[in-house]
Coordinates of C-alpha atoms in Angstrom, one line a residue:
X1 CA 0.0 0.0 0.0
X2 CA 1.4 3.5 -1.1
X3 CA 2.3 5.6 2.1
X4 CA 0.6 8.9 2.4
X5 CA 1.3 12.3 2.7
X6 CA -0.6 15.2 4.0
X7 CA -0.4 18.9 2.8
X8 CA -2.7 22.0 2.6
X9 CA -4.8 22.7 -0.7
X10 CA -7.5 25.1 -2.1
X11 CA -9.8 24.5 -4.7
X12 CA -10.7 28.0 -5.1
X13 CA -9.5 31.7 -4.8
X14 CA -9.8 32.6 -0.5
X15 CA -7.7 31.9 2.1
X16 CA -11.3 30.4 3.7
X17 CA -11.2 26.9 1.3
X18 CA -7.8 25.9 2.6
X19 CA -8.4 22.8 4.0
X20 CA -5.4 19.4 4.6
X21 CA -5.8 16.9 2.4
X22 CA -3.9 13.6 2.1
X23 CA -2.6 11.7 -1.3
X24 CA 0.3 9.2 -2.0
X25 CA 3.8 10.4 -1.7
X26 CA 5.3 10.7 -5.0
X27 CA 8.1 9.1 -6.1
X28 CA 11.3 10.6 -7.6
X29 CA 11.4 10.0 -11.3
X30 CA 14.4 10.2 -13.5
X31 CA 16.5 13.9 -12.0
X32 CA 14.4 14.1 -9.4
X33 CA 14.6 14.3 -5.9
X34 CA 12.0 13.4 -3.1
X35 CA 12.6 15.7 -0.2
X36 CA 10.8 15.6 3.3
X37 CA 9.6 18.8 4.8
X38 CA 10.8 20.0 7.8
X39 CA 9.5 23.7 7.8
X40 CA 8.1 26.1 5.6
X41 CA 8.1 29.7 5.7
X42 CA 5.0 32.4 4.5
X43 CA 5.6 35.5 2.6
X44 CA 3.0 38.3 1.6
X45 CA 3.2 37.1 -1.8
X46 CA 1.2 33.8 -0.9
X47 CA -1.5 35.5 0.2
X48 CA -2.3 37.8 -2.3
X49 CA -1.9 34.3 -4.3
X50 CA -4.5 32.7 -2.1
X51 CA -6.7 35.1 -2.7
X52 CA -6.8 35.9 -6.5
X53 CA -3.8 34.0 -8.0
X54 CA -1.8 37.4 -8.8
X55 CA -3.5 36.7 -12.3
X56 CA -1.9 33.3 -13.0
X57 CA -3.7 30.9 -14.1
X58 CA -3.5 28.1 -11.3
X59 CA -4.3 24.8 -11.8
X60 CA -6.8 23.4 -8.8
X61 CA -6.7 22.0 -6.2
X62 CA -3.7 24.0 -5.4
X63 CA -0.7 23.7 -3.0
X64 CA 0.7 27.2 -1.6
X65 CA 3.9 28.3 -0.5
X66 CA 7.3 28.4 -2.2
X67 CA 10.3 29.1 0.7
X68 CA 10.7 25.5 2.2
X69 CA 13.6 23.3 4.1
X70 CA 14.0 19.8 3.9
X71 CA 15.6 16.5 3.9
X72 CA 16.1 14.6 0.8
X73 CA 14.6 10.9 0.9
X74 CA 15.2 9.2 -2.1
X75 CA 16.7 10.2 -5.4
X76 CA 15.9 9.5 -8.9
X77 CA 18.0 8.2 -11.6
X78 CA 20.7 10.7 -13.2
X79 CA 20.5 12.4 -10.1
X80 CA 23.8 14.3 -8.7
X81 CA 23.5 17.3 -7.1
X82 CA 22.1 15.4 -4.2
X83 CA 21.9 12.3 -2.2
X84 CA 19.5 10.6 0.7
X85 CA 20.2 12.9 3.8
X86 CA 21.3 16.0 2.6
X87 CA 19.5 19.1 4.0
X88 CA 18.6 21.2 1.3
X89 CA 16.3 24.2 0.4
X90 CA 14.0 25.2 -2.3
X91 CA 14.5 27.8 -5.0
X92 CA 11.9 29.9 -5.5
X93 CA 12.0 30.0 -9.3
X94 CA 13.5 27.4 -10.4
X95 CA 13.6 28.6 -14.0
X96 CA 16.0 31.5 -13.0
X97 CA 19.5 29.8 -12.8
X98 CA 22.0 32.5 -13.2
X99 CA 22.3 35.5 -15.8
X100 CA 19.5 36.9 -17.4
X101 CA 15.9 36.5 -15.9
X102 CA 13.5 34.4 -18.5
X103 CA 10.6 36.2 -19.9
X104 CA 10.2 38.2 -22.8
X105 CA 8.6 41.6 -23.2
X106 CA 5.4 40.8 -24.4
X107 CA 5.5 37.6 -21.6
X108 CA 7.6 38.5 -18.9
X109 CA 6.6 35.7 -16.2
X110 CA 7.9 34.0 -13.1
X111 CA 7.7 30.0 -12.6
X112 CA 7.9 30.4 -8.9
X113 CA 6.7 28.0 -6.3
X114 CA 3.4 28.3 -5.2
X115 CA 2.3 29.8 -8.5
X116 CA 2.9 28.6 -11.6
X117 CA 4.7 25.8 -10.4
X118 CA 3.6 23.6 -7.7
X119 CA 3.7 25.0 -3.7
X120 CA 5.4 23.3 -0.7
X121 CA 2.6 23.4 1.9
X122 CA 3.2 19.7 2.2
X123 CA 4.5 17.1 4.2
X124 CA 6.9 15.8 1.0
X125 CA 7.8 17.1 -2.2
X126 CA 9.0 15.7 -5.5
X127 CA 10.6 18.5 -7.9
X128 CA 13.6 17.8 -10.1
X129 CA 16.8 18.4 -9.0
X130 CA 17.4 22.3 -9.9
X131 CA 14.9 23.2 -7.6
X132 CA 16.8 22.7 -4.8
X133 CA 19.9 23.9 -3.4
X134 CA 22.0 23.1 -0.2
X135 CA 20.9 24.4 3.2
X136 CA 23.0 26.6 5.0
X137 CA 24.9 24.7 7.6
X138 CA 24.5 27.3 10.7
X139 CA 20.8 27.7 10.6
X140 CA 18.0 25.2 11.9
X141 CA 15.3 23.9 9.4
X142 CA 12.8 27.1 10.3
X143 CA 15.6 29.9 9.7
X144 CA 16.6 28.2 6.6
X145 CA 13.4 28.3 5.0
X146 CA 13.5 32.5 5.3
X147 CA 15.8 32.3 2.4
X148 CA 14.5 31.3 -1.3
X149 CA 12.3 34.9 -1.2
X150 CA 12.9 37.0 1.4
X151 CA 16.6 36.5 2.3
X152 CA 17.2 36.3 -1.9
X153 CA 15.1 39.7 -2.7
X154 CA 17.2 41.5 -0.3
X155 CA 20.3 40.4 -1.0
X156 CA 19.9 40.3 -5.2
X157 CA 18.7 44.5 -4.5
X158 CA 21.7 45.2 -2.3
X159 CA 24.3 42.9 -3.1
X160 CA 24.3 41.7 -6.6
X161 CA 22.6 45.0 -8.2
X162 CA 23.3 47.4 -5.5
X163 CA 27.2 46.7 -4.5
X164 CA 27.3 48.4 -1.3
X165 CA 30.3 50.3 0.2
X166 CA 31.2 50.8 4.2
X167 CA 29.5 54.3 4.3
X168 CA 26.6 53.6 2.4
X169 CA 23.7 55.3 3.6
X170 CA 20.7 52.6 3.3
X171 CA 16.6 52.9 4.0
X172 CA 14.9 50.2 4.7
X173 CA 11.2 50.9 4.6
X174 CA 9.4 48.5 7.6
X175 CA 10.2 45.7 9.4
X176 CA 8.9 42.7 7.6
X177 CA 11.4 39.7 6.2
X178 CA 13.3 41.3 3.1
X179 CA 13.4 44.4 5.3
X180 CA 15.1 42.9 8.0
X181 CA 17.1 40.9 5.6
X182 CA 18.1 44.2 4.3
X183 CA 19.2 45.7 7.4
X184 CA 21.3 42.7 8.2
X185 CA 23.2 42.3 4.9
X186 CA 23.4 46.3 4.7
X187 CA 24.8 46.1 7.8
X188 CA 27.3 43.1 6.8
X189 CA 28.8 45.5 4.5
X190 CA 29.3 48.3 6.6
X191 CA 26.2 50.6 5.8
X192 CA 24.6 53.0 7.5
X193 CA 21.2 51.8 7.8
X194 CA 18.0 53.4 8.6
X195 CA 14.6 51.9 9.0
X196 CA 11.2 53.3 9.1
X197 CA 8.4 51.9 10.5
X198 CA 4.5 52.4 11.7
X199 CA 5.4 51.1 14.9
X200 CA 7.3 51.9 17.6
X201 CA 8.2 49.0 19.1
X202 CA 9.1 47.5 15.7
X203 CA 11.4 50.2 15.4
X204 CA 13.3 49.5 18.9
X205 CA 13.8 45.7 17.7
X206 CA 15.5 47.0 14.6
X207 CA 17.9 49.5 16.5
X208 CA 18.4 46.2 18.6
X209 CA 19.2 43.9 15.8
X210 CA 21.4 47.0 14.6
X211 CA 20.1 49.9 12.7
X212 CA 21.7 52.8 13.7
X213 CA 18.5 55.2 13.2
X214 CA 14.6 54.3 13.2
X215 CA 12.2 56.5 11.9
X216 CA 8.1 56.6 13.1
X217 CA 6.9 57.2 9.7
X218 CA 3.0 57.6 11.7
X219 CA 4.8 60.8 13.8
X220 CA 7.5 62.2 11.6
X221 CA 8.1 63.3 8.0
X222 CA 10.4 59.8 7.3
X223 CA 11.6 62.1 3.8
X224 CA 12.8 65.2 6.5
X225 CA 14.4 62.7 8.2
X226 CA 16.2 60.7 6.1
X227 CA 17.6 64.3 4.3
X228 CA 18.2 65.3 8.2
X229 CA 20.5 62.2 9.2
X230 CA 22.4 61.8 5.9
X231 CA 23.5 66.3 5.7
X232 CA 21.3 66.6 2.7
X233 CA 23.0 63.8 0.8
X234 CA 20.1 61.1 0.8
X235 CA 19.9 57.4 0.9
X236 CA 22.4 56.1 -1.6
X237 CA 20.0 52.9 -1.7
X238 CA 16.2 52.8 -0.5
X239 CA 14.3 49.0 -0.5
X240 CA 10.9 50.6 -1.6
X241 CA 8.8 47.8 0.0
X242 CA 5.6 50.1 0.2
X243 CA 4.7 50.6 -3.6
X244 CA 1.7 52.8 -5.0
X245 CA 2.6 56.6 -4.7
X246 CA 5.0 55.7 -1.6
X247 CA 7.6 55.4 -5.2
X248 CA 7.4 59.4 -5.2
X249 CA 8.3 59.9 -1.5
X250 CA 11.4 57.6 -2.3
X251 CA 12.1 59.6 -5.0
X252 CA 12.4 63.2 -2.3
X253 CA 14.4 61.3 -0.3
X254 CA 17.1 59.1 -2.6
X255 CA 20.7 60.5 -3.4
X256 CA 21.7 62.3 -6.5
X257 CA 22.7 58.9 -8.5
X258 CA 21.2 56.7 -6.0
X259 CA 19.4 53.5 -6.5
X260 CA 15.8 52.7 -5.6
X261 CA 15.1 49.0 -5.6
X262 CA 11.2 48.2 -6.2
X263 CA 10.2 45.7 -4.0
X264 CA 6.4 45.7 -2.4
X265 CA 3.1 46.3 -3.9
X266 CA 1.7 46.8 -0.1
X267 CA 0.3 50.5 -0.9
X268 CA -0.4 49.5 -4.6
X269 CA 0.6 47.5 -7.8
X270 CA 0.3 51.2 -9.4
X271 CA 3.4 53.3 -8.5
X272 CA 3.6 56.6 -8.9
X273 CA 6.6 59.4 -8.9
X274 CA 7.2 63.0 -10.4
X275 CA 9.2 62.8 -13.5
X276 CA 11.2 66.1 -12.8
X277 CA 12.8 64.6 -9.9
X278 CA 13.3 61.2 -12.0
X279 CA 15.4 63.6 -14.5
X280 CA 17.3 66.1 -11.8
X281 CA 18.2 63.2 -9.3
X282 CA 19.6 60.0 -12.2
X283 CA 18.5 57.4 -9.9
X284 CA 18.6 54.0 -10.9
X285 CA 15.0 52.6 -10.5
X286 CA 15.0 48.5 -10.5
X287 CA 12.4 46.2 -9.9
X288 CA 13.7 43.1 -8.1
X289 CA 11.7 39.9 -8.6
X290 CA 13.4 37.8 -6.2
X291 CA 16.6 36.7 -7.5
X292 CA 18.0 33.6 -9.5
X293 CA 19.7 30.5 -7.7
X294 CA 22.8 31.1 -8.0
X295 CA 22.4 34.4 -5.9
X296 CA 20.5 31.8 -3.6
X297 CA 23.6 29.6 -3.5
X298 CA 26.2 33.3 -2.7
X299 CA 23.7 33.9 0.2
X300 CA 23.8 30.4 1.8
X301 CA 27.6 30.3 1.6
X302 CA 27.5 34.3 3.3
X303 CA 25.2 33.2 6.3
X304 CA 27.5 30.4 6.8
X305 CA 30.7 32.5 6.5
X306 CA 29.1 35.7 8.6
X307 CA 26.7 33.9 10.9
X308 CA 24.2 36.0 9.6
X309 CA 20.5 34.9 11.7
X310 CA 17.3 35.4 10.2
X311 CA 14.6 36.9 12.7
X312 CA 11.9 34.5 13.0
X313 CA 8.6 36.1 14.6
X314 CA 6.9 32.8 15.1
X315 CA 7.0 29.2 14.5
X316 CA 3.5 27.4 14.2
X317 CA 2.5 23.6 13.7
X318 CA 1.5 22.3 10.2
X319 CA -2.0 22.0 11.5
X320 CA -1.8 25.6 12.3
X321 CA -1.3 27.3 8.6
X322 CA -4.2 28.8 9.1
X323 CA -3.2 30.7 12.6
X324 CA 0.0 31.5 10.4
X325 CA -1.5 33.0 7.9
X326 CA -3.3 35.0 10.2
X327 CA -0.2 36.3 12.0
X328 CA 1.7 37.1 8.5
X329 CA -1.7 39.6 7.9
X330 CA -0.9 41.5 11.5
X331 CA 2.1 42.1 10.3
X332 CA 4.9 40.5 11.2
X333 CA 8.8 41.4 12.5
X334 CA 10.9 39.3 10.2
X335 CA 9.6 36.0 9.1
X336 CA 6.2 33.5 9.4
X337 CA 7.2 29.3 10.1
X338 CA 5.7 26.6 9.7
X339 CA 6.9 23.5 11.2
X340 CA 6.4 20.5 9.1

């Protein structure tokens, strides 16, 4: 009789029809691997998915999630990147090796996890081998799982587009997981980091996990402020995680030259800035869908070699996605687990 598996499933649009359902494990084909889940983590992208599919056309019933850690099982044939026991984590498009990003630009597209491709809100998964990559040696199963989307956005925007100097003057806008990524690899590099925030008590966890300035964007003028702590200089880097017209704001408060990296859709999938200040200021403006694996595989060998931790906010059961969920809509400080 063929063992089976358990893992979370909609069959249409609404967080409401998620219900666990159970089917046989799959087995690894030819260059694939079977991998055991250990944890998952959520990110704000999976809900908007949940809820309207982002526009893709998803295929029902449908598994959610894309950032997971695991522990390979059983290998297919003409299988070597991998063997039974290896710790590894998922890529979160799996299409996006290295180099230039696939897409063309009448199609541009993303084959991520938990979208066009199949999720990882499941007990075991059976992808090929590319999908996968090593897991970072110095972090359990829950921290590793921060780092297909979150940890990879941050670091593609600041590391392999942005090439930070000690001195650079970075924003960080809120406190989520590729903000507090950001703050942490900024830091790594010897930035000057500031965060802004809604919250005060976010904002005191950031100075703790090192910002050196934090900014209550619900009390204070965060574009004064920023123009205030840099001498009229600016951020030489802003992670624009808000979106909509928030893109304008960004725009007072960027450098001469500087580099805005489009990240979040949280105020709006329509942005919004005033051309005259797009012309005087020569920013570079970039949108940053995630990153490829490769940039994945740079990250995994820098936590290893910096210690770098992600922040984890909470850890919930598999039989609590729901309550997770929940938690990642308050708002979180860093990163949503799931413990498989």
């Amino acid at each position: 009789m063929a063992r089976l598996m358990k893992e979370w499933t909609i069959d249409a649009f609404g967080p409401q029809n998620l219900k666990l359902t159970e089917r046989p494990i799959p087995q690894a084909g030819p260059g694939e691997v079977l991998v055991r889940t250990t944890a998952f983590s959520l990110n704000f992208r999976d809900k908007l998915v949940l809820e309207n599919g982002m526009g893709m056309p998803l295929v029902f019933p449908f598994v959610p999630g894309s950032d997971m850690a695991g522990v390979v099982e059983a290998v297919g044939s003409d299988v070597t990147r991998f063997q039974a026991g290896d710790r590894v984590i998922s890529v979160f498009d799996p299409s996006w090796i290295d180099g230039q990003k696939p897409g063309t630009a009448r199609q541009p597209t993303s084959f991520a996890l938990g979208g066009l491709n199949p999720g990882v809100a499941s007990e075991y998964v059976t992808f090929p081998q590319d999908w996968f990559v090593h897991a970072p040696k110095s972090l359990d199963d829950g921290e590793a799982s921060t780092l297909p989307c979150a940890g990879v956005t941050a670091w593609y925007a600041l590391v392999e587009k942005g090439r930070p100097k000690a001195g650079d003057r970075v924003v960080v806008q809120g406190t989520g997981g590729v903000a507090l990524f950001g703050l942490q690899i900024a830091k790594a590099h010897g930035a000057e980091v500031i965060v802004t925030s809604a919250s005060r008590d976010k904002l005191d966890r950031a100075l703790e996990l090192g910002a050196d300035h934090g900014i209550d964007r619900l009390s204070e003028d965060w574009v004064e402020r920023v123009l205030e702590i840099t001498g009229d200089h600016g951020a030489d880097h802003i992670l624009e995680l808000a979106g909509g017209a928030n893109l304008g704001r960004s725009l007072h408060a960027v450098a001469v030259q500087g580099r805005i990296s489009v990240i979040g859709v949280l105020e709006g999938a329509e942005i919004s800035a005033p051309a005259p200040l797009v012309l005087l200021k020569s920013p570079v403006i970039q949108g940053i869908g995630v990153g490829h694996r490769r940039a994945l595989e740079d990250l995994v060998a820098a936590v290893d070699q910096t210690g770098l931790k992600p922040v984890v906010d909470a850890r919930y059961r598999f039989a609590d996605f729901r309550e997770a969920l929940a938690h990642l809509d308050r708002g979180a400080f860093g990163k949503v687990v799931v413990a498989v």
